[in-house]
JSON list of C-alpha atoms in Angstrom, two decimals:
[
{"chain": "A", "resi": 1, "resn": "MET", "atom": "CA", "xyz": [100.61, 130.56, 103.07]},
{"chain": "A", "resi": 2, "resn": "ALA", "atom": "CA", "xyz": [101.46, 134.18, 102.79]},
{"chain": "A", "resi": 3, "resn": "THR", "atom": "CA", "xyz": [98.79, 136.50, 104.18]},
{"chain": "A", "resi": 4, "resn": "LYS", "atom": "CA", "xyz": [97.10, 138.81, 101.64]},
{"chain": "A", "resi": 5, "resn": "PRO", "atom": "CA", "xyz": [98.05, 142.43, 102.22]},
{"chain": "A", "resi": 6, "resn": "PRO", "atom": "CA", "xyz": [95.16, 144.75, 103.11]},
{"chain": "A", "resi": 7, "resn": "PRO", "atom": "CA", "xyz": [93.73, 146.82, 100.32]},
{"chain": "A", "resi": 8, "resn": "PRO", "atom": "CA", "xyz": [95.02, 150.28, 100.02]},
{"chain": "A", "resi": 9, "resn": "ARG", "atom": "CA", "xyz": [92.81, 152.89, 101.71]},
{"chain": "A", "resi": 10, "resn": "PRO", "atom": "CA", "xyz": [90.58, 155.09, 99.45]},
{"chain": "A", "resi": 11, "resn": "ALA", "atom": "CA", "xyz": [91.85, 158.49, 98.45]},
{"chain": "A", "resi": 12, "resn": "PRO", "atom": "CA", "xyz": [90.78, 161.21, 100.88]},
{"chain": "A", "resi": 13, "resn": "ARG", "atom": "CA", "xyz": [88.05, 163.49, 99.71]},
{"chain": "A", "resi": 14, "resn": "LEU", "atom": "CA", "xyz": [87.24, 167.19, 100.31]},
{"chain": "A", "resi": 15, "resn": "TYR", "atom": "CA", "xyz": [84.72, 168.48, 102.76]},
{"chain": "A", "resi": 16, "resn": "LEU", "atom": "CA", "xyz": [83.93, 172.13, 102.16]},
{"chain": "A", "resi": 17, "resn": "ALA", "atom": "CA", "xyz": [82.57, 174.49, 104.75]},
{"chain": "A", "resi": 18, "resn": "THR", "atom": "CA", "xyz": [80.72, 177.48, 103.47]},
{"chain": "A", "resi": 19, "resn": "PRO", "atom": "CA", "xyz": [81.24, 180.99, 104.80]},
{"chain": "A", "resi": 20, "resn": "PRO", "atom": "CA", "xyz": [78.58, 182.08, 107.35]},
{"chain": "A", "resi": 21, "resn": "VAL", "atom": "CA", "xyz": [75.45, 182.24, 105.13]},
{"chain": "A", "resi": 22, "resn": "THR", "atom": "CA", "xyz": [72.97, 185.12, 105.53]},
{"chain": "A", "resi": 23, "resn": "ASP", "atom": "CA", "xyz": [71.70, 185.44, 101.99]},
{"chain": "A", "resi": 24, "resn": "PRO", "atom": "CA", "xyz": [72.02, 182.14, 99.98]},
{"chain": "A", "resi": 25, "resn": "ALA", "atom": "CA", "xyz": [71.47, 183.54, 96.54]},
{"chain": "A", "resi": 26, "resn": "HIS", "atom": "CA", "xyz": [75.03, 184.39, 95.67]},
{"chain": "A", "resi": 27, "resn": "LEU", "atom": "CA", "xyz": [76.36, 181.09, 97.04]},
{"chain": "A", "resi": 28, "resn": "ALA", "atom": "CA", "xyz": [73.68, 179.07, 95.35]},
{"chain": "A", "resi": 29, "resn": "SER", "atom": "CA", "xyz": [74.78, 180.46, 92.02]},
{"chain": "A", "resi": 30, "resn": "ASP", "atom": "CA", "xyz": [78.47, 179.85, 92.59]},
{"chain": "A", "resi": 31, "resn": "LEU", "atom": "CA", "xyz": [78.30, 176.31, 94.03]},
{"chain": "A", "resi": 32, "resn": "PRO", "atom": "CA", "xyz": [77.56, 174.23, 90.93]},
{"chain": "A", "resi": 33, "resn": "ALA", "atom": "CA", "xyz": [80.79, 175.28, 89.08]},
{"chain": "A", "resi": 34, "resn": "LEU", "atom": "CA", "xyz": [82.70, 175.13, 92.35]},
{"chain": "A", "resi": 35, "resn": "LEU", "atom": "CA", "xyz": [81.57, 171.61, 93.19]},
{"chain": "A", "resi": 36, "resn": "ALA", "atom": "CA", "xyz": [82.32, 170.50, 89.67]},
{"chain": "A", "resi": 37, "resn": "ALA", "atom": "CA", "xyz": [85.89, 171.58, 89.99]},
{"chain": "A", "resi": 38, "resn": "ALA", "atom": "CA", "xyz": [87.04, 169.05, 92.63]},
{"chain": "A", "resi": 39, "resn": "ASP", "atom": "CA", "xyz": [85.92, 165.88, 94.31]},
{"chain": "A", "resi": 40, "resn": "VAL", "atom": "CA", "xyz": [83.85, 167.33, 97.08]},
{"chain": "A", "resi": 41, "resn": "ALA", "atom": "CA", "xyz": [82.12, 164.70, 99.24]},
{"chain": "A", "resi": 42, "resn": "ALA", "atom": "CA", "xyz": [80.13, 167.01, 101.47]},
{"chain": "A", "resi": 43, "resn": "VAL", "atom": "CA", "xyz": [79.42, 170.62, 102.19]},
{"chain": "A", "resi": 44, "resn": "LEU", "atom": "CA", "xyz": [79.01, 172.00, 105.74]},
{"chain": "A", "resi": 45, "resn": "LEU", "atom": "CA", "xyz": [76.49, 174.82, 105.79]},
{"chain": "A", "resi": 46, "resn": "ARG", "atom": "CA", "xyz": [77.38, 177.45, 108.39]},
{"chain": "A", "resi": 47, "resn": "LEU", "atom": "CA", "xyz": [74.33, 179.58, 109.03]},
{"chain": "A", "resi": 48, "resn": "THR", "atom": "CA", "xyz": [74.31, 183.04, 110.63]},
{"chain": "A", "resi": 49, "resn": "PRO", "atom": "CA", "xyz": [71.93, 183.36, 113.56]},
{"chain": "A", "resi": 50, "resn": "ALA", "atom": "CA", "xyz": [68.27, 184.01, 112.66]},
{"chain": "A", "resi": 51, "resn": "ASP", "atom": "CA", "xyz": [64.79, 182.74, 113.51]},
{"chain": "A", "resi": 52, "resn": "GLU", "atom": "CA", "xyz": [64.17, 179.07, 112.84]},
{"chain": "A", "resi": 53, "resn": "ARG", "atom": "CA", "xyz": [62.04, 179.71, 109.71]},
{"chain": "A", "resi": 54, "resn": "GLY", "atom": "CA", "xyz": [64.67, 181.93, 108.18]},
{"chain": "A", "resi": 55, "resn": "MET", "atom": "CA", "xyz": [67.47, 179.30, 108.68]},
{"chain": "A", "resi": 56, "resn": "ILE", "atom": "CA", "xyz": [65.24, 176.54, 107.22]},
{"chain": "A", "resi": 57, "resn": "GLN", "atom": "CA", "xyz": [64.67, 178.63, 104.12]},
{"chain": "A", "resi": 58, "resn": "ARG", "atom": "CA", "xyz": [68.38, 179.09, 103.68]},
{"chain": "A", "resi": 59, "resn": "VAL", "atom": "CA", "xyz": [68.98, 175.38, 103.91]},
{"chain": "A", "resi": 60, "resn": "LYS", "atom": "CA", "xyz": [66.19, 174.69, 101.40]},
{"chain": "A", "resi": 61, "resn": "ALA", "atom": "CA", "xyz": [67.80, 177.21, 98.98]},
{"chain": "A", "resi": 62, "resn": "LEU", "atom": "CA", "xyz": [71.14, 175.54, 99.10]},
{"chain": "A", "resi": 63, "resn": "ALA", "atom": "CA", "xyz": [70.67, 171.91, 99.75]},
{"chain": "A", "resi": 64, "resn": "PRO", "atom": "CA", "xyz": [69.26, 170.88, 96.37]},
{"chain": "A", "resi": 65, "resn": "VAL", "atom": "CA", "xyz": [72.10, 172.69, 94.53]},
{"chain": "A", "resi": 66, "resn": "ILE", "atom": "CA", "xyz": [74.66, 170.80, 96.55]},
{"chain": "A", "resi": 67, "resn": "GLN", "atom": "CA", "xyz": [72.97, 167.47, 96.45]},
{"chain": "A", "resi": 68, "resn": "LYS", "atom": "CA", "xyz": [72.53, 167.79, 92.68]},
{"chain": "A", "resi": 69, "resn": "ALA", "atom": "CA", "xyz": [76.32, 167.97, 92.46]},
{"chain": "A", "resi": 70, "resn": "GLY", "atom": "CA", "xyz": [76.63, 164.69, 94.30]},
{"chain": "A", "resi": 71, "resn": "ALA", "atom": "CA", "xyz": [77.66, 166.05, 97.64]},
{"chain": "A", "resi": 72, "resn": "ALA", "atom": "CA", "xyz": [76.04, 165.57, 101.02]},
{"chain": "A", "resi": 73, "resn": "VAL", "atom": "CA", "xyz": [74.61, 168.54, 102.94]},
{"chain": "A", "resi": 74, "resn": "LEU", "atom": "CA", "xyz": [75.46, 168.91, 106.62]},
{"chain": "A", "resi": 75, "resn": "LEU", "atom": "CA", "xyz": [74.59, 171.71, 108.97]},
{"chain": "A", "resi": 76, "resn": "ASP", "atom": "CA", "xyz": [76.97, 173.12, 111.36]},
{"chain": "A", "resi": 77, "resn": "GLY", "atom": "CA", "xyz": [74.90, 172.49, 114.56]},
{"chain": "A", "resi": 78, "resn": "HIS", "atom": "CA", "xyz": [71.22, 173.10, 114.26]},
{"chain": "A", "resi": 79, "resn": "PHE", "atom": "CA", "xyz": [70.47, 169.32, 114.09]},
{"chain": "A", "resi": 80, "resn": "GLU", "atom": "CA", "xyz": [66.72, 169.96, 114.70]},
{"chain": "A", "resi": 81, "resn": "LEU", "atom": "CA", "xyz": [66.64, 171.77, 111.24]},
{"chain": "A", "resi": 82, "resn": "VAL", "atom": "CA", "xyz": [68.13, 168.85, 109.26]},
{"chain": "A", "resi": 83, "resn": "ALA", "atom": "CA", "xyz": [64.98, 167.05, 108.22]},
{"chain": "A", "resi": 84, "resn": "ARG", "atom": "CA", "xyz": [62.85, 170.17, 107.71]},
{"chain": "A", "resi": 85, "resn": "GLY", "atom": "CA", "xyz": [65.52, 171.78, 105.61]},
{"chain": "A", "resi": 86, "resn": "GLY", "atom": "CA", "xyz": [66.23, 168.74, 103.45]},
{"chain": "A", "resi": 87, "resn": "ALA", "atom": "CA", "xyz": [69.78, 168.34, 104.64]},
{"chain": "A", "resi": 88, "resn": "ASP", "atom": "CA", "xyz": [71.58, 165.02, 105.02]},
{"chain": "A", "resi": 89, "resn": "GLY", "atom": "CA", "xyz": [72.95, 165.46, 108.55]},
{"chain": "A", "resi": 90, "resn": "ALA", "atom": "CA", "xyz": [74.76, 167.71, 110.96]},
{"chain": "A", "resi": 91, "resn": "ASN", "atom": "CA", "xyz": [78.15, 168.24, 112.49]},
{"chain": "A", "resi": 92, "resn": "LEU", "atom": "CA", "xyz": [78.01, 168.67, 116.32]},
{"chain": "A", "resi": 93, "resn": "THR", "atom": "CA", "xyz": [80.64, 169.86, 118.76]},
{"chain": "A", "resi": 94, "resn": "GLY", "atom": "CA", "xyz": [81.25, 167.73, 121.81]},
{"chain": "A", "resi": 95, "resn": "ILE", "atom": "CA", "xyz": [79.90, 164.58, 123.30]},
{"chain": "A", "resi": 96, "resn": "GLU", "atom": "CA", "xyz": [76.87, 166.13, 125.00]},
{"chain": "A", "resi": 97, "resn": "ALA", "atom": "CA", "xyz": [75.80, 167.76, 121.69]},
{"chain": "A", "resi": 98, "resn": "MET", "atom": "CA", "xyz": [76.22, 164.42, 119.94]},
{"chain": "A", "resi": 99, "resn": "GLN", "atom": "CA", "xyz": [74.11, 162.60, 122.54]},
{"chain": "A", "resi": 100, "resn": "GLU", "atom": "CA", "xyz": [71.34, 165.19, 122.32]},
{"chain": "A", "resi": 101, "resn": "ALA", "atom": "CA", "xyz": [71.15, 164.92, 118.45]},
{"chain": "A", "resi": 102, "resn": "MET", "atom": "CA", "xyz": [71.44, 161.16, 118.31]},
{"chain": "A", "resi": 103, "resn": "PRO", "atom": "CA", "xyz": [67.73, 160.38, 118.65]},
{"chain": "A", "resi": 104, "resn": "THR", "atom": "CA", "xyz": [66.82, 162.92, 116.00]},
{"chain": "A", "resi": 105, "resn": "LEU", "atom": "CA", "xyz": [69.49, 162.05, 113.41]},
{"chain": "A", "resi": 106, "resn": "LYS", "atom": "CA", "xyz": [70.11, 158.38, 113.77]},
{"chain": "A", "resi": 107, "resn": "PRO", "atom": "CA", "xyz": [69.89, 156.06, 111.92]},
{"chain": "A", "resi": 108, "resn": "ASP", "atom": "CA", "xyz": [68.75, 157.95, 108.85]},
{"chain": "A", "resi": 109, "resn": "ARG", "atom": "CA", "xyz": [70.94, 161.01, 108.89]},
{"chain": "A", "resi": 110, "resn": "ILE", "atom": "CA", "xyz": [74.68, 161.69, 109.05]},
{"chain": "A", "resi": 111, "resn": "LEU", "atom": "CA", "xyz": [75.98, 162.66, 112.50]},
{"chain": "A", "resi": 112, "resn": "GLY", "atom": "CA", "xyz": [79.52, 163.95, 112.67]},
{"chain": "A", "resi": 113, "resn": "VAL", "atom": "CA", "xyz": [81.37, 165.07, 115.84]},
{"chain": "A", "resi": 114, "resn": "GLY", "atom": "CA", "xyz": [84.11, 167.53, 116.48]},
{"chain": "A", "resi": 115, "resn": "GLY", "atom": "CA", "xyz": [85.22, 169.27, 119.61]},
{"chain": "A", "resi": 116, "resn": "LEU", "atom": "CA", "xyz": [86.93, 165.96, 120.69]},
{"chain": "A", "resi": 117, "resn": "ILE", "atom": "CA", "xyz": [89.79, 167.18, 122.92]},
{"chain": "A", "resi": 118, "resn": "THR", "atom": "CA", "xyz": [91.01, 163.85, 124.25]},
{"chain": "A", "resi": 119, "resn": "ARG", "atom": "CA", "xyz": [91.45, 160.42, 122.66]},
{"chain": "A", "resi": 120, "resn": "HIS", "atom": "CA", "xyz": [88.83, 159.17, 125.11]},
{"chain": "A", "resi": 121, "resn": "ASP", "atom": "CA", "xyz": [86.27, 161.67, 123.82]},
{"chain": "A", "resi": 122, "resn": "ALA", "atom": "CA", "xyz": [86.97, 160.45, 120.16]},
{"chain": "A", "resi": 123, "resn": "MET", "atom": "CA", "xyz": [86.52, 156.84, 121.26]},
{"chain": "A", "resi": 124, "resn": "VAL", "atom": "CA", "xyz": [83.25, 157.57, 123.04]},
{"chain": "A", "resi": 125, "resn": "ALA", "atom": "CA", "xyz": [81.95, 159.36, 119.89]},
{"chain": "A", "resi": 126, "resn": "GLY", "atom": "CA", "xyz": [82.93, 156.41, 117.69]},
{"chain": "A", "resi": 127, "resn": "GLU", "atom": "CA", "xyz": [81.40, 153.76, 120.00]},
{"chain": "A", "resi": 128, "resn": "ALA", "atom": "CA", "xyz": [78.22, 155.79, 120.26]},
{"chain": "A", "resi": 129, "resn": "GLY", "atom": "CA", "xyz": [77.79, 155.71, 116.49]},
{"chain": "A", "resi": 130, "resn": "ALA", "atom": "CA", "xyz": [79.17, 158.91, 115.17]},
{"chain": "A", "resi": 131, "resn": "ASP", "atom": "CA", "xyz": [79.52, 158.73, 111.39]},
{"chain": "A", "resi": 132, "resn": "TYR", "atom": "CA", "xyz": [82.85, 160.54, 111.49]},
{"chain": "A", "resi": 133, "resn": "VAL", "atom": "CA", "xyz": [85.10, 162.27, 113.97]},
{"chain": "A", "resi": 134, "resn": "LEU", "atom": "CA", "xyz": [86.66, 165.67, 113.34]},
{"chain": "A", "resi": 135, "resn": "PHE", "atom": "CA", "xyz": [90.07, 166.72, 114.53]},
{"chain": "A", "resi": 136, "resn": "GLY", "atom": "CA", "xyz": [91.78, 170.16, 114.41]},
{"chain": "A", "resi": 137, "resn": "GLU", "atom": "CA", "xyz": [88.93, 172.63, 114.10]},
{"chain": "A", "resi": 138, "resn": "PRO", "atom": "CA", "xyz": [89.18, 175.91, 116.16]},
{"chain": "A", "resi": 139, "resn": "ASP", "atom": "CA", "xyz": [87.52, 176.07, 119.53]},
{"chain": "A", "resi": 140, "resn": "ALA", "atom": "CA", "xyz": [85.31, 178.94, 120.74]},
{"chain": "A", "resi": 141, "resn": "ASN", "atom": "CA", "xyz": [88.35, 181.06, 121.23]},
{"chain": "A", "resi": 142, "resn": "GLY", "atom": "CA", "xyz": [89.73, 180.38, 117.79]},
{"chain": "A", "resi": 143, "resn": "GLU", "atom": "CA", "xyz": [92.55, 178.19, 119.14]},
{"chain": "A", "resi": 144, "resn": "ARG", "atom": "CA", "xyz": [93.39, 174.75, 117.76]},
{"chain": "A", "resi": 145, "resn": "PRO", "atom": "CA", "xyz": [96.21, 172.17, 118.18]},
{"chain": "A", "resi": 146, "resn": "SER", "atom": "CA", "xyz": [99.35, 172.25, 116.12]},
{"chain": "A", "resi": 147, "resn": "ALA", "atom": "CA", "xyz": [99.37, 170.59, 112.72]},
{"chain": "A", "resi": 148, "resn": "ASP", "atom": "CA", "xyz": [101.71, 167.96, 114.10]},
{"chain": "A", "resi": 149, "resn": "ALA", "atom": "CA", "xyz": [99.38, 167.13, 116.92]},
{"chain": "A", "resi": 150, "resn": "ILE", "atom": "CA", "xyz": [96.39, 166.93, 114.56]},
{"chain": "A", "resi": 151, "resn": "CYS", "atom": "CA", "xyz": [98.41, 164.54, 112.30]},
{"chain": "A", "resi": 152, "resn": "GLU", "atom": "CA", "xyz": [99.23, 162.33, 115.31]},
{"chain": "A", "resi": 153, "resn": "ARG", "atom": "CA", "xyz": [95.58, 162.12, 116.18]},
{"chain": "A", "resi": 154, "resn": "LEU", "atom": "CA", "xyz": [94.50, 161.35, 112.61]},
{"chain": "A", "resi": 155, "resn": "ASP", "atom": "CA", "xyz": [97.24, 158.65, 112.23]},
{"chain": "A", "resi": 156, "resn": "TRP", "atom": "CA", "xyz": [96.19, 157.07, 115.54]},
{"chain": "A", "resi": 157, "resn": "TRP", "atom": "CA", "xyz": [92.51, 157.04, 114.66]},
{"chain": "A", "resi": 158, "resn": "ALA", "atom": "CA", "xyz": [93.04, 155.76, 111.08]},
{"chain": "A", "resi": 159, "resn": "GLU", "atom": "CA", "xyz": [95.20, 152.93, 112.27]},
{"chain": "A", "resi": 160, "resn": "LEU", "atom": "CA", "xyz": [92.79, 151.66, 115.00]},
{"chain": "A", "resi": 161, "resn": "PHE", "atom": "CA", "xyz": [89.17, 152.60, 114.24]},
{"chain": "A", "resi": 162, "resn": "GLU", "atom": "CA", "xyz": [86.53, 152.02, 111.54]},
{"chain": "A", "resi": 163, "resn": "PRO", "atom": "CA", "xyz": [84.53, 155.29, 111.36]},
{"chain": "A", "resi": 164, "resn": "PRO", "atom": "CA", "xyz": [86.08, 157.85, 109.10]},
{"chain": "A", "resi": 165, "resn": "CYS", "atom": "CA", "xyz": [88.20, 160.71, 110.42]},
{"chain": "A", "resi": 166, "resn": "VAL", "atom": "CA", "xyz": [88.29, 164.24, 109.22]},
{"chain": "A", "resi": 167, "resn": "GLY", "atom": "CA", "xyz": [91.18, 166.75, 109.42]},
{"chain": "A", "resi": 168, "resn": "TYR", "atom": "CA", "xyz": [90.41, 170.51, 109.61]},
{"chain": "A", "resi": 169, "resn": "ALA", "atom": "CA", "xyz": [93.02, 172.17, 107.34]},
{"chain": "A", "resi": 170, "resn": "THR", "atom": "CA", "xyz": [93.60, 175.93, 107.30]},
{"chain": "A", "resi": 171, "resn": "THR", "atom": "CA", "xyz": [96.42, 175.85, 104.79]},
{"chain": "A", "resi": 172, "resn": "LEU", "atom": "CA", "xyz": [97.45, 173.82, 101.70]},
{"chain": "A", "resi": 173, "resn": "ASP", "atom": "CA", "xyz": [100.35, 172.38, 103.64]},
{"chain": "A", "resi": 174, "resn": "GLU", "atom": "CA", "xyz": [97.99, 171.11, 106.34]},
{"chain": "A", "resi": 175, "resn": "ALA", "atom": "CA", "xyz": [95.61, 169.54, 103.71]},
{"chain": "A", "resi": 176, "resn": "GLN", "atom": "CA", "xyz": [98.68, 167.68, 102.34]},
{"chain": "A", "resi": 177, "resn": "MET", "atom": "CA", "xyz": [99.83, 166.63, 105.76]},
{"chain": "A", "resi": 178, "resn": "PHE", "atom": "CA", "xyz": [96.44, 165.48, 106.94]},
{"chain": "A", "resi": 179, "resn": "ALA", "atom": "CA", "xyz": [95.84, 163.37, 103.80]},
{"chain": "A", "resi": 180, "resn": "ALA", "atom": "CA", "xyz": [99.18, 161.72, 104.35]},
{"chain": "A", "resi": 181, "resn": "ALA", "atom": "CA", "xyz": [98.47, 161.08, 108.02]},
{"chain": "A", "resi": 182, "resn": "GLY", "atom": "CA", "xyz": [95.35, 159.09, 107.27]},
{"chain": "A", "resi": 183, "resn": "ALA", "atom": "CA", "xyz": [92.41, 161.51, 107.10]},
{"chain": "A", "resi": 184, "resn": "ASP", "atom": "CA", "xyz": [89.50, 160.17, 105.15]},
{"chain": "A", "resi": 185, "resn": "PHE", "atom": "CA", "xyz": [88.22, 163.62, 104.49]},
{"chain": "A", "resi": 186, "resn": "VAL", "atom": "CA", "xyz": [89.89, 166.98, 104.68]},
{"chain": "A", "resi": 187, "resn": "LEU", "atom": "CA", "xyz": [87.70, 169.88, 105.73]},
{"chain": "A", "resi": 188, "resn": "VAL", "atom": "CA", "xyz": [88.53, 173.20, 104.20]},
{"chain": "A", "resi": 189, "resn": "GLY", "atom": "CA", "xyz": [86.64, 176.55, 104.65]},
{"chain": "A", "resi": 190, "resn": "ASP", "atom": "CA", "xyz": [87.81, 180.14, 105.19]},
{"chain": "A", "resi": 191, "resn": "SER", "atom": "CA", "xyz": [91.14, 179.54, 103.31]},
{"chain": "A", "resi": 192, "resn": "ILE", "atom": "CA", "xyz": [89.13, 178.74, 100.24]},
{"chain": "A", "resi": 193, "resn": "TRP", "atom": "CA", "xyz": [86.71, 181.62, 100.40]},
{"chain": "A", "resi": 194, "resn": "GLN", "atom": "CA", "xyz": [89.36, 184.17, 101.38]},
{"chain": "A", "resi": 195, "resn": "ASP", "atom": "CA", "xyz": [91.94, 183.27, 98.66]},
{"chain": "A", "resi": 196, "resn": "SER", "atom": "CA", "xyz": [92.63, 186.31, 96.43]},
{"chain": "A", "resi": 197, "resn": "ARG", "atom": "CA", "xyz": [92.54, 184.10, 93.29]},
{"chain": "A", "resi": 198, "resn": "GLY", "atom": "CA", "xyz": [88.94, 183.03, 93.98]},
{"chain": "A", "resi": 199, "resn": "ALA", "atom": "CA", "xyz": [87.47, 179.91, 95.54]},
{"chain": "A", "resi": 200, "resn": "HIS", "atom": "CA", "xyz": [87.54, 177.96, 92.30]},
{"chain": "A", "resi": 201, "resn": "ALA", "atom": "CA", "xyz": [91.33, 178.17, 91.96]},
{"chain": "A", "resi": 202, "resn": "ALA", "atom": "CA", "xyz": [91.81, 177.66, 95.77]},
{"chain": "A", "resi": 203, "resn": "LEU", "atom": "CA", "xyz": [89.58, 174.48, 95.75]},
{"chain": "A", "resi": 204, "resn": "ILE", "atom": "CA", "xyz": [91.37, 172.93, 92.91]},
{"chain": "A", "resi": 205, "resn": "GLU", "atom": "CA", "xyz": [94.77, 173.55, 94.61]},
{"chain": "A", "resi": 206, "resn": "ALA", "atom": "CA", "xyz": [93.49, 172.08, 97.84]},
{"chain": "A", "resi": 207, "resn": "SER", "atom": "CA", "xyz": [92.34, 168.95, 95.96]},
{"chain": "A", "resi": 208, "resn": "GLN", "atom": "CA", "xyz": [95.88, 168.64, 94.42]},
{"chain": "A", "resi": 209, "resn": "ALA", "atom": "CA", "xyz": [97.39, 169.00, 97.84]},
{"chain": "A", "resi": 210, "resn": "ILE", "atom": "CA", "xyz": [95.29, 166.24, 99.14]},
{"chain": "A", "resi": 211, "resn": "ALA", "atom": "CA", "xyz": [96.27, 164.06, 96.24]},
{"chain": "A", "resi": 212, "resn": "ARG", "atom": "CA", "xyz": [99.98, 164.69, 96.96]},
{"chain": "A", "resi": 213, "resn": "GLY", "atom": "CA", "xyz": [99.54, 163.75, 100.55]},
{"chain": "A", "resi": 214, "resn": "PHE", "atom": "CA", "xyz": [97.66, 160.47, 99.66]},
{"chain": "A", "resi": 215, "resn": "LEU", "atom": "CA", "xyz": [100.45, 159.57, 97.19]},
{"chain": "A", "resi": 216, "resn": "THR", "atom": "CA", "xyz": [102.96, 160.15, 100.02]},
{"chain": "A", "resi": 217, "resn": "SER", "atom": "CA", "xyz": [101.07, 157.84, 102.34]},
{"chain": "A", "resi": 218, "resn": "LEU", "atom": "CA", "xyz": [100.84, 155.13, 99.70]},
{"chain": "A", "resi": 219, "resn": "ALA", "atom": "CA", "xyz": [104.60, 155.34, 99.05]},
{"chain": "A", "resi": 220, "resn": "GLN", "atom": "CA", "xyz": [105.27, 155.15, 102.85]},
{"chain": "A", "resi": 221, "resn": "ALA", "atom": "CA", "xyz": [102.97, 152.12, 103.14]},
{"chain": "A", "resi": 222, "resn": "THR", "atom": "CA", "xyz": [104.77, 150.36, 100.22]},
{"chain": "A", "resi": 223, "resn": "LEU", "atom": "CA", "xyz": [108.22, 150.96, 101.88]},
{"chain": "A", "resi": 224, "resn": "THR", "atom": "CA", "xyz": [107.05, 149.68, 105.24]},
{"chain": "A", "resi": 225, "resn": "GLY", "atom": "CA", "xyz": [105.03, 146.83, 103.84]},
{"chain": "A", "resi": 226, "resn": "GLY", "atom": "CA", "xyz": [101.80, 148.21, 105.40]}
]
């Protein structure tokens, strides 16, 4: 009896990082239309440094707007503020940060992990219960792997492991490449907010690039029988 082929993987979705937020008012007014323009699964809130109370107030101002649009709210670090701000989880950098946040966030909140330099780090994060692993984001010095290296890592992870993988894309070409390589989510940020046409047009174009990459991966899977 012939074996049944595995079902096709779901289409990758957008993961949008905000600009560093000091005053949430303008962003809160822009987000509903922006999140309605594309299939955004989650928003990563990047907060400028402030006292704890001030950061919580910013999260509380933005989280309901994002959640009403059907997207999850994750904090960039600051896992200790997740529950008090009404967020859904946090993205941490490195294994140590993940382990520190685990008792606070799990099992009820989302815990994503980046800063995974080696394959071993990524496997440790996945085995420890990370809800996703992030590849390709800049380090503290603003440096990141090549797009080809990020694609290789995404392809390796998607082929072998169950937790979702996220590719950090700085260009439309990268968004398409990472979607084709097996990313479950494509994280976009500064390239959206700095686009001269405006964030709305940029996000739509990023969504289209992801769709093209996904179609490419489906075509390749059909050709190879995968």
